[in-house]
mmCIF file of C-alpha atoms and ligand atoms in Angstrom:
data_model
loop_
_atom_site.group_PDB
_atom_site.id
_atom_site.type_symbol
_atom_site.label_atom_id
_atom_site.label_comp_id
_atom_site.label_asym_id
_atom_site.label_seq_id
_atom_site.Cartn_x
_atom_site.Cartn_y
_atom_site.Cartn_z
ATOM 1 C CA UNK A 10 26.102 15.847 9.133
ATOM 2 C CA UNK A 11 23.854 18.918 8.861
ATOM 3 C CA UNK A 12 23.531 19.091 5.535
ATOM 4 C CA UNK A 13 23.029 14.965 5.070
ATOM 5 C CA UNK A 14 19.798 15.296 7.718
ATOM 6 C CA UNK A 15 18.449 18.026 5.789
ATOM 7 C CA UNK A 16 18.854 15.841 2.957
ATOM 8 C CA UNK A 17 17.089 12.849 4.615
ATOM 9 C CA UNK A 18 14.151 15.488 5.531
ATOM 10 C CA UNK A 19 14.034 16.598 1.885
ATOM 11 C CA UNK A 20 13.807 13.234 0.596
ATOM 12 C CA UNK A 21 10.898 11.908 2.736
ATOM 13 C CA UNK A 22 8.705 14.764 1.814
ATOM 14 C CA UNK A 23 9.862 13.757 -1.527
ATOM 15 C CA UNK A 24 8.966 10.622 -0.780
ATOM 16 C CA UNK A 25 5.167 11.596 -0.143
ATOM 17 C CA UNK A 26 4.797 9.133 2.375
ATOM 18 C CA UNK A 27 2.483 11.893 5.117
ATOM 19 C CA UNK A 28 0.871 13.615 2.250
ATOM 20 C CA UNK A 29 0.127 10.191 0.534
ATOM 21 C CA UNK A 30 -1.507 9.588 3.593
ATOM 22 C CA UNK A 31 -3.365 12.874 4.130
ATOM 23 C CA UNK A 32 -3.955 12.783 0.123
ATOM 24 C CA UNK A 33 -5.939 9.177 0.481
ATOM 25 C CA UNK A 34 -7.950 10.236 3.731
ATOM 26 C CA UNK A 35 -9.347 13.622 1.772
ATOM 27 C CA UNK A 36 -9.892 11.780 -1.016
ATOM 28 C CA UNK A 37 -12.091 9.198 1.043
ATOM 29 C CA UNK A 38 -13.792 12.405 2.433
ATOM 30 C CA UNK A 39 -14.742 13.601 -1.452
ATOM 31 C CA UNK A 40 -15.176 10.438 -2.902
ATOM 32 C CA UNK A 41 -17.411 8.719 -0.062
ATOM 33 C CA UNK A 42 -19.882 7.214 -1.894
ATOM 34 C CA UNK A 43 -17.435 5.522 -4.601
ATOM 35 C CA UNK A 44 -15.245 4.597 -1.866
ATOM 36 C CA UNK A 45 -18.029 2.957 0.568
ATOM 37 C CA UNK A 46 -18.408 -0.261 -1.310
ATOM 38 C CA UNK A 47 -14.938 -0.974 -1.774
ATOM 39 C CA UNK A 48 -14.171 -0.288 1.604
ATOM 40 C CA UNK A 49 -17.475 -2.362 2.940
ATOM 41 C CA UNK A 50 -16.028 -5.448 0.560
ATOM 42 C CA UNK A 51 -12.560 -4.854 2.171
ATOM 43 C CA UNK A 52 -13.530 -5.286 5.791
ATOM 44 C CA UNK A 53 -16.524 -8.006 4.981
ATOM 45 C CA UNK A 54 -13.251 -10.229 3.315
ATOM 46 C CA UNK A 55 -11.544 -9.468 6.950
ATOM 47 C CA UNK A 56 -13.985 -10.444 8.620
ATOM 48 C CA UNK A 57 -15.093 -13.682 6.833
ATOM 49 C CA UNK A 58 -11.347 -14.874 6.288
ATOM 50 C CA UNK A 59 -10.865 -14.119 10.459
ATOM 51 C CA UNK A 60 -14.218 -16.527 10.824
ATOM 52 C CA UNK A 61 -12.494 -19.489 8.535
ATOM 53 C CA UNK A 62 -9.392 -19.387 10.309
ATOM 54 C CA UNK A 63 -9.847 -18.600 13.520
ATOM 55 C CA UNK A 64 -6.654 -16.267 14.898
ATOM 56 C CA UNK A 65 -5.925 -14.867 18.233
ATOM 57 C CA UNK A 66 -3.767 -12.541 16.945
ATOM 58 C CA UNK A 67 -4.006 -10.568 13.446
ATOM 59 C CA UNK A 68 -1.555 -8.435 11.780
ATOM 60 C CA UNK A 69 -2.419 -5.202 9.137
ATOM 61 C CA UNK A 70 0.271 -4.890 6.751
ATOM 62 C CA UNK A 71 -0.103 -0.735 5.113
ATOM 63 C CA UNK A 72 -3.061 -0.045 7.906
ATOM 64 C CA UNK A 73 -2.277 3.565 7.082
ATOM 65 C CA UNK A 74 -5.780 5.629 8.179
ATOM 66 C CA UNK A 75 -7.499 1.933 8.602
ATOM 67 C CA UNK A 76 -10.783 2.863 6.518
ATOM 68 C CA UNK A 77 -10.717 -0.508 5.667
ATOM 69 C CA UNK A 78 -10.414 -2.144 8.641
ATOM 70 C CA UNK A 79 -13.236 -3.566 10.865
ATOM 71 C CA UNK A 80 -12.013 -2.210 13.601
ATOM 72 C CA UNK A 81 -14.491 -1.967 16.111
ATOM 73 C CA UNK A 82 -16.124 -5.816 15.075
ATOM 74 C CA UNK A 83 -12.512 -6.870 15.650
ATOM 75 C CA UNK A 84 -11.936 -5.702 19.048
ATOM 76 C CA UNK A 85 -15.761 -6.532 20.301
ATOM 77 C CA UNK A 86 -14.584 -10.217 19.396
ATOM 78 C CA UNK A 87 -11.491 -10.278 21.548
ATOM 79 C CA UNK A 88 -9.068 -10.438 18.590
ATOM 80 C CA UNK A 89 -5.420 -8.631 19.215
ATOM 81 C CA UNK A 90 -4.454 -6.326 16.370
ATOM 82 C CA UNK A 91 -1.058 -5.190 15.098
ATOM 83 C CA UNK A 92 -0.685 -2.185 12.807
ATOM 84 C CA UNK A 93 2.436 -2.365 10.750
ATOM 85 C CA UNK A 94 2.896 0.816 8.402
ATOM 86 C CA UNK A 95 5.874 2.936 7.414
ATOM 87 C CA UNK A 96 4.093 5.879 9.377
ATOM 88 C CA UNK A 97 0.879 5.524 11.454
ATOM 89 C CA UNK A 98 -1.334 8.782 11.442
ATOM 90 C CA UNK A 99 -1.249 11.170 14.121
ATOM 91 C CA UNK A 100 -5.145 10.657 14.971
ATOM 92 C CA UNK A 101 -5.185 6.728 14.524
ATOM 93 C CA UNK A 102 -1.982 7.064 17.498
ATOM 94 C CA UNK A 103 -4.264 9.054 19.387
ATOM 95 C CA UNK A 104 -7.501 7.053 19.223
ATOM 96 C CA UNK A 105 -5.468 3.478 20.100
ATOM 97 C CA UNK A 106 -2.100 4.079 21.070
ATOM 98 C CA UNK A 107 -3.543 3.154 24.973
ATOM 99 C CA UNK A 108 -5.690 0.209 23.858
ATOM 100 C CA UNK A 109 -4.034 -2.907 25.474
ATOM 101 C CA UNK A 110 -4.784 -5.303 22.727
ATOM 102 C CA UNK A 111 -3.492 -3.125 20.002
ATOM 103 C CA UNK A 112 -0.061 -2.936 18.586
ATOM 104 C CA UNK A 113 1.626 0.056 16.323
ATOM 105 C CA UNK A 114 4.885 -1.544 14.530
ATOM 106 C CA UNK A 115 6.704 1.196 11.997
ATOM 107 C CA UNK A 116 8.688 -0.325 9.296
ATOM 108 C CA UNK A 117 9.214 0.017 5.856
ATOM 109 C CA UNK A 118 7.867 -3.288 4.560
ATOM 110 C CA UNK A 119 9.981 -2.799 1.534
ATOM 111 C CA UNK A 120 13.025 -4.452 3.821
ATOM 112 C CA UNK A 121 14.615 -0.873 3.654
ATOM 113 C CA UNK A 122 14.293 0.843 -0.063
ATOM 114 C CA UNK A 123 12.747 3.861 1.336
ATOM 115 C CA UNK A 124 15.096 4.106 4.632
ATOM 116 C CA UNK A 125 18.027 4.027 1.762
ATOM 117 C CA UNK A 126 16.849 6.505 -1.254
ATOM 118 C CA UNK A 127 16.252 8.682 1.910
ATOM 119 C CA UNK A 128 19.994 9.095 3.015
ATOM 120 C CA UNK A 129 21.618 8.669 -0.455
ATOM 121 C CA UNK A 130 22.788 11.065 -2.684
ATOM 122 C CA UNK A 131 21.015 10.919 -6.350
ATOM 123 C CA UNK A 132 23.897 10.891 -8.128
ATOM 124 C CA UNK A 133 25.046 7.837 -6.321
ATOM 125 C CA UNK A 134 21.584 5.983 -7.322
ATOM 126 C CA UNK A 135 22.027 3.781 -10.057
ATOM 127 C CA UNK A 136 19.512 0.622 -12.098
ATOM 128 C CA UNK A 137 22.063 -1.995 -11.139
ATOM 129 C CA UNK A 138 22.909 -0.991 -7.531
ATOM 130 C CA UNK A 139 19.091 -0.325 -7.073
ATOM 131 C CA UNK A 140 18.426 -4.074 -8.572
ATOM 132 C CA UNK A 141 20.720 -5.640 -6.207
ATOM 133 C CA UNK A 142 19.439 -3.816 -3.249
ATOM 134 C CA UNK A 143 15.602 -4.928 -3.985
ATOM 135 C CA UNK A 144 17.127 -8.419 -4.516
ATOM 136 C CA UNK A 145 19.012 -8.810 -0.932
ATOM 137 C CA UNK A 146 16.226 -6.936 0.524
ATOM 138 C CA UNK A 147 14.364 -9.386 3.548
ATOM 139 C CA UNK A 148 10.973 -7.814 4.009
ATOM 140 C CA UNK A 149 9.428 -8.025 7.463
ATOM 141 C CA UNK A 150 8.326 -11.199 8.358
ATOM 142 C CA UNK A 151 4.990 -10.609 10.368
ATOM 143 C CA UNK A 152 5.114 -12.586 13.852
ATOM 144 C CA UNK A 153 0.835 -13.355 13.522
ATOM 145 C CA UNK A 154 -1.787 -16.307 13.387
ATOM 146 C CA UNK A 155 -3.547 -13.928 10.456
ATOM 147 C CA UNK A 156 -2.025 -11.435 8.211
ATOM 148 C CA UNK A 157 -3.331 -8.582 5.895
ATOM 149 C CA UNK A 158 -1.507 -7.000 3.330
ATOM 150 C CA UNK A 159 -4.516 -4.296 2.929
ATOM 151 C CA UNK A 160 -4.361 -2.189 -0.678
ATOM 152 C CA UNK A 161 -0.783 -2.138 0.203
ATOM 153 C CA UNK A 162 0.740 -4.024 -3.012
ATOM 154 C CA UNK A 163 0.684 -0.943 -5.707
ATOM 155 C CA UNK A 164 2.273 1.504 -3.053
ATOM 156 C CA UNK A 165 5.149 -0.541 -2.020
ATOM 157 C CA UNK A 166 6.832 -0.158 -5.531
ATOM 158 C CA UNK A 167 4.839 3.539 -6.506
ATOM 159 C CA UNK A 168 6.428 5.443 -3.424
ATOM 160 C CA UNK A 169 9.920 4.487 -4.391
ATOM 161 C CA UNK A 170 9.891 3.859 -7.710
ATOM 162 C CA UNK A 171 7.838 6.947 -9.040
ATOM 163 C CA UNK A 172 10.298 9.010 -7.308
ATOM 164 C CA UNK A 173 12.778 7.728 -8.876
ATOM 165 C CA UNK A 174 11.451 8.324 -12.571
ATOM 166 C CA UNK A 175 10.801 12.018 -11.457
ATOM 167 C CA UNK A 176 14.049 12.576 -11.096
ATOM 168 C CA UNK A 177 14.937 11.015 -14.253
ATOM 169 C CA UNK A 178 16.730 7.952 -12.616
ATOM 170 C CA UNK A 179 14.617 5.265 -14.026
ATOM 171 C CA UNK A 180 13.232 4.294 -17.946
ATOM 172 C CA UNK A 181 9.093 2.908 -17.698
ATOM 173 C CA UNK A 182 11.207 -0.633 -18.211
ATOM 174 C CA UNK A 183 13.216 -0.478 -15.766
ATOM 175 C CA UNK A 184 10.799 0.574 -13.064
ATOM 176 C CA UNK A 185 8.379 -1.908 -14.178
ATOM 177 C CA UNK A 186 11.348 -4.852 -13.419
ATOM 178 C CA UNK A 187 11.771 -3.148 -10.370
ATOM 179 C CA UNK A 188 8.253 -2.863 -9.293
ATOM 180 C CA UNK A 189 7.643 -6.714 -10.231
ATOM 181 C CA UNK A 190 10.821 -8.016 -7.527
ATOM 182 C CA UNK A 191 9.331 -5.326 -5.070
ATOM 183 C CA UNK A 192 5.949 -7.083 -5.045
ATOM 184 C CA UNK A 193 7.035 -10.187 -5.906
ATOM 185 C CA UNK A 194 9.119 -10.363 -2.473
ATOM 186 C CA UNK A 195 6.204 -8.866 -0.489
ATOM 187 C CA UNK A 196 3.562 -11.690 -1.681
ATOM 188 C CA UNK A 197 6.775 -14.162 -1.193
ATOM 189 C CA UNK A 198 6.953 -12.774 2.771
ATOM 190 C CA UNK A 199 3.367 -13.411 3.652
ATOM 191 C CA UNK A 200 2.930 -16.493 5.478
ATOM 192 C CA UNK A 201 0.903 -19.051 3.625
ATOM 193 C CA UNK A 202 -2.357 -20.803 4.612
ATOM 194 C CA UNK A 203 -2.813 -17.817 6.821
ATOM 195 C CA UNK A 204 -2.588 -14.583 4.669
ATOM 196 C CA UNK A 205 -5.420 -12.150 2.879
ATOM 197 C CA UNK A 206 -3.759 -10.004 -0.003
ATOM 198 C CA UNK A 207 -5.741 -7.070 -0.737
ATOM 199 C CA UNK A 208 -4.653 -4.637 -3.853
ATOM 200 C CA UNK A 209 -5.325 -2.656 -7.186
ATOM 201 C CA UNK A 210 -4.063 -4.138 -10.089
ATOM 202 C CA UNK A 211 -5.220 -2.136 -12.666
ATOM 203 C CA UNK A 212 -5.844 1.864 -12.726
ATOM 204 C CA UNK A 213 -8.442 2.672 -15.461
ATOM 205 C CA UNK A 214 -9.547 6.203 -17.188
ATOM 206 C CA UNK A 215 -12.851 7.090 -18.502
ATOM 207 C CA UNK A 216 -14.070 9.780 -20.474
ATOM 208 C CA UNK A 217 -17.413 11.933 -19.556
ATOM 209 C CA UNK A 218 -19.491 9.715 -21.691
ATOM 210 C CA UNK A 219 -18.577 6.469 -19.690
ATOM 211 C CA UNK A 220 -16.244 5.004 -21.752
ATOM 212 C CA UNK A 221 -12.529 3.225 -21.165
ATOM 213 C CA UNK A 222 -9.538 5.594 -22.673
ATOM 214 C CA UNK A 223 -6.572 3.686 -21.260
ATOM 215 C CA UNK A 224 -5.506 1.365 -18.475
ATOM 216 C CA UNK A 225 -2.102 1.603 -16.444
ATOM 217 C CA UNK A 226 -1.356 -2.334 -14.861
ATOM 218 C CA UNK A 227 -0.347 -1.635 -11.128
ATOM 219 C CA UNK A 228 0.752 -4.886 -10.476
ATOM 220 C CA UNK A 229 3.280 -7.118 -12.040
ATOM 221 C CA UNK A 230 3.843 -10.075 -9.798
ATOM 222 C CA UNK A 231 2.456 -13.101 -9.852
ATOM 223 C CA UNK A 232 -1.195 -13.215 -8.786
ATOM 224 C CA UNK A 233 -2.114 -16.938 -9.581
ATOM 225 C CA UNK A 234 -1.237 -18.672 -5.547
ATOM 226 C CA UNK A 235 -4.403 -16.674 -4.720
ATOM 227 C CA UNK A 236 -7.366 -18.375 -3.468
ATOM 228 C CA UNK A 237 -11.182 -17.847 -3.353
ATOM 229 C CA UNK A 238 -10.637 -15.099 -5.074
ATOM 230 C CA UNK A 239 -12.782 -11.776 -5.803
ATOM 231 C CA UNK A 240 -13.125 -8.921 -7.644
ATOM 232 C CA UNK A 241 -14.063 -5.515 -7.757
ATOM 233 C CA UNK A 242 -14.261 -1.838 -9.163
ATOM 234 C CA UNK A 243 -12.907 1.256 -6.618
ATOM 235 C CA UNK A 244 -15.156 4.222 -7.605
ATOM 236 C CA UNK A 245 -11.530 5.923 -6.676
ATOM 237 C CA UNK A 246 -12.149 9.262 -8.229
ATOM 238 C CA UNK A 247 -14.947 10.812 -10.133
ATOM 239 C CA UNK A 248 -13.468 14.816 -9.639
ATOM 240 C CA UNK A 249 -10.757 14.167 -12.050
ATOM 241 C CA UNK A 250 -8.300 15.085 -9.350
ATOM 242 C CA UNK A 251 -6.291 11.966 -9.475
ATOM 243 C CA UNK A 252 -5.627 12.149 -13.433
ATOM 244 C CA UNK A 253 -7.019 15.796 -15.103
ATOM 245 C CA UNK A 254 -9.646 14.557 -17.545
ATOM 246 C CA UNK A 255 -10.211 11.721 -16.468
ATOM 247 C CA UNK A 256 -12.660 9.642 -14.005
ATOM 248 C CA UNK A 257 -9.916 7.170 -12.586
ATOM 249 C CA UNK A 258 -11.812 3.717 -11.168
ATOM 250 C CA UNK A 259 -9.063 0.958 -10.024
ATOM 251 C CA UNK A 260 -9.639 -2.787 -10.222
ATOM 252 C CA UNK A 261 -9.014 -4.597 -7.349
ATOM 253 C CA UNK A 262 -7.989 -8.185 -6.200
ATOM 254 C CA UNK A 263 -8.704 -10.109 -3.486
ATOM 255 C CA UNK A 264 -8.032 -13.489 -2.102
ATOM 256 C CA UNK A 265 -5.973 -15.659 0.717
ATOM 257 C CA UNK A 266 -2.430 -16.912 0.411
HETATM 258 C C1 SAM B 316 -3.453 2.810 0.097
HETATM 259 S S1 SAM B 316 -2.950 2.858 1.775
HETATM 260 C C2 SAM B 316 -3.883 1.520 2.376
HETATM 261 C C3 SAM B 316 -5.143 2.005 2.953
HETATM 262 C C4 SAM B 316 -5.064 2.076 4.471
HETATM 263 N N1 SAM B 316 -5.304 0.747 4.999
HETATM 264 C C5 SAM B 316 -6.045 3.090 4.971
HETATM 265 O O1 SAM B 316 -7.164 2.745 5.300
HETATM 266 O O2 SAM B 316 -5.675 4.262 5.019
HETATM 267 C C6 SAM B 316 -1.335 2.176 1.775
HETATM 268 C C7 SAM B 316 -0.623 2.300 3.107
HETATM 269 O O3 SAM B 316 0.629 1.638 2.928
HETATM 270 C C8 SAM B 316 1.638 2.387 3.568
HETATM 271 N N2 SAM B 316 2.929 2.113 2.916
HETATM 272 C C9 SAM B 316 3.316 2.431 1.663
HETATM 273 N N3 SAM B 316 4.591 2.016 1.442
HETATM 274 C C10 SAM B 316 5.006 1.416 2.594
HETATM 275 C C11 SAM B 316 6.224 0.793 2.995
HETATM 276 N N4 SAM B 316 7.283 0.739 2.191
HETATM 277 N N5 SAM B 316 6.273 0.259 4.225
HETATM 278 C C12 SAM B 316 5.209 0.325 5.080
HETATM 279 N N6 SAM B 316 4.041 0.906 4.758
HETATM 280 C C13 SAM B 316 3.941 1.459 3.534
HETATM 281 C C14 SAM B 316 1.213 3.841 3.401
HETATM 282 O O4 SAM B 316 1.826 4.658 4.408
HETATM 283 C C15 SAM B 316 -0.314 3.740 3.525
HETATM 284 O O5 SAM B 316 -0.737 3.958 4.851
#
């Protein structure tokens, strides 16, 4: 019992999930000015889907340190907000855990990947008993008039599935069929006429003069039920911190479901 809890400790810190967290919020810190305009076009597609549809209620799917939500717009217009992540920040708890028309849910919006890698043993962790799992999984069906899956998409199938190849468990192929069902299922679970999907699809690496070295896709499922769709660059990081070498921008996606 002892020694399976210290495994399920080990595993989330593994896992990254905190220092993920902590890792995106100091990089928002360095990287300000990059970041501003993708997190302005993030909460400007909030707020103009929110007009067009009109909810009560709307729910944040991966709301994480919620840079990118419009917050404070939100609540002056009398909307009620849920914020769904796998772990909500200490400080974001603090500063609205006691606001009456906010809502914290915790849940791994895989349907349960993360809850599993965390209490089994490697050895035991195989492609085909991984594939079926993803398969059966039922992701979290948000209960909301609006929902926003918010630069979620990528990390779903990173968290798990990078893992996984660091400890030699997965080929590239194999995670990339992995990572296609894992997103796949999460665009599948949004509800439709009443969804905005916000993600990178694309990671790309420049050199100091400005030009394009390579490209990794970080997306694999199928984009094409999107409408009004948009577009953008993420300044994401010009310190080379992200990928030594390189200054990483990602390409991002927008549209309603
Ligand atoms: C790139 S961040 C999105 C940015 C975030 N809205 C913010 O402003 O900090 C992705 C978020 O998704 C969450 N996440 C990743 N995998 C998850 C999972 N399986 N279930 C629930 N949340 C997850 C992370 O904890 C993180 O907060």
């Amino acid at each position: 019992m002892l020694l399976g809890n210290l495994r399920v400790a080990r595993r989330v810190r593994e896992l990254g999930i905190v220092s993920g967290q902590n890792g995106i919020y100091n990089r928002y810190l360095r990287e300000k000015d990059g970041w501003d305009k993708h997190l302005a076009n993030t909460k400007m597609l909030i707020l103009d889907a929110v007009k067009q549809n009109q909810p009560r209620n709307i729910c944040f799917l991966g709301s994480g340190y919620l840079l990118d939500v419009p917050v404070d717009e939100l609540l002056a217009n009398g909307f009620r907000l849920t914020f769904v992540d796998i772990s909500h920040p200490t400080p974001i708890l603090k500063k609205y855990s006691r606001n009456s028309s906010i809502n914290f849910i915790t849940e791994d919006l895989t349907g349960g990947l993360l809850h599993n890698l965390s209490s089994e043993r490697l050895r035991d962790i195989i492609f085909f008993k991984l594939a079926n799992l993803i398969e059966r999984a039922e992701p979290f069906t948000p209960d909301a008039d609006f929902v926003v899956s918010l630069n979620l998409l990528s990390q779903l199938s990173d968290i798990p599935l990078e893992f996984l190849r660091r400890k030699g468990k997965l080929t590239d192929w194999q995670s990339i069929e992995l990572a296609l069902v894992i997103q796949q299922k999460h665009i599948n679970s949004l509800p439709k006429g009443k969804s905005l999907l916000v993600s990178d699809v694309m990671e790309e690496y420049y050199n100091d003069k400005g030009e394009l070295m390579a490209t990794r896709p970080t997306v694999f499922a199928d984009l094409s039920g999107l409408n009004q769709v948009k577009e953008w660059v993420w300044e994401f990081d010009t310190g080379k911190t992200y990928l030594e070498d390189a200054v990483t921008k990602l390409r991002v996606v927008a549209g309603l479901l």
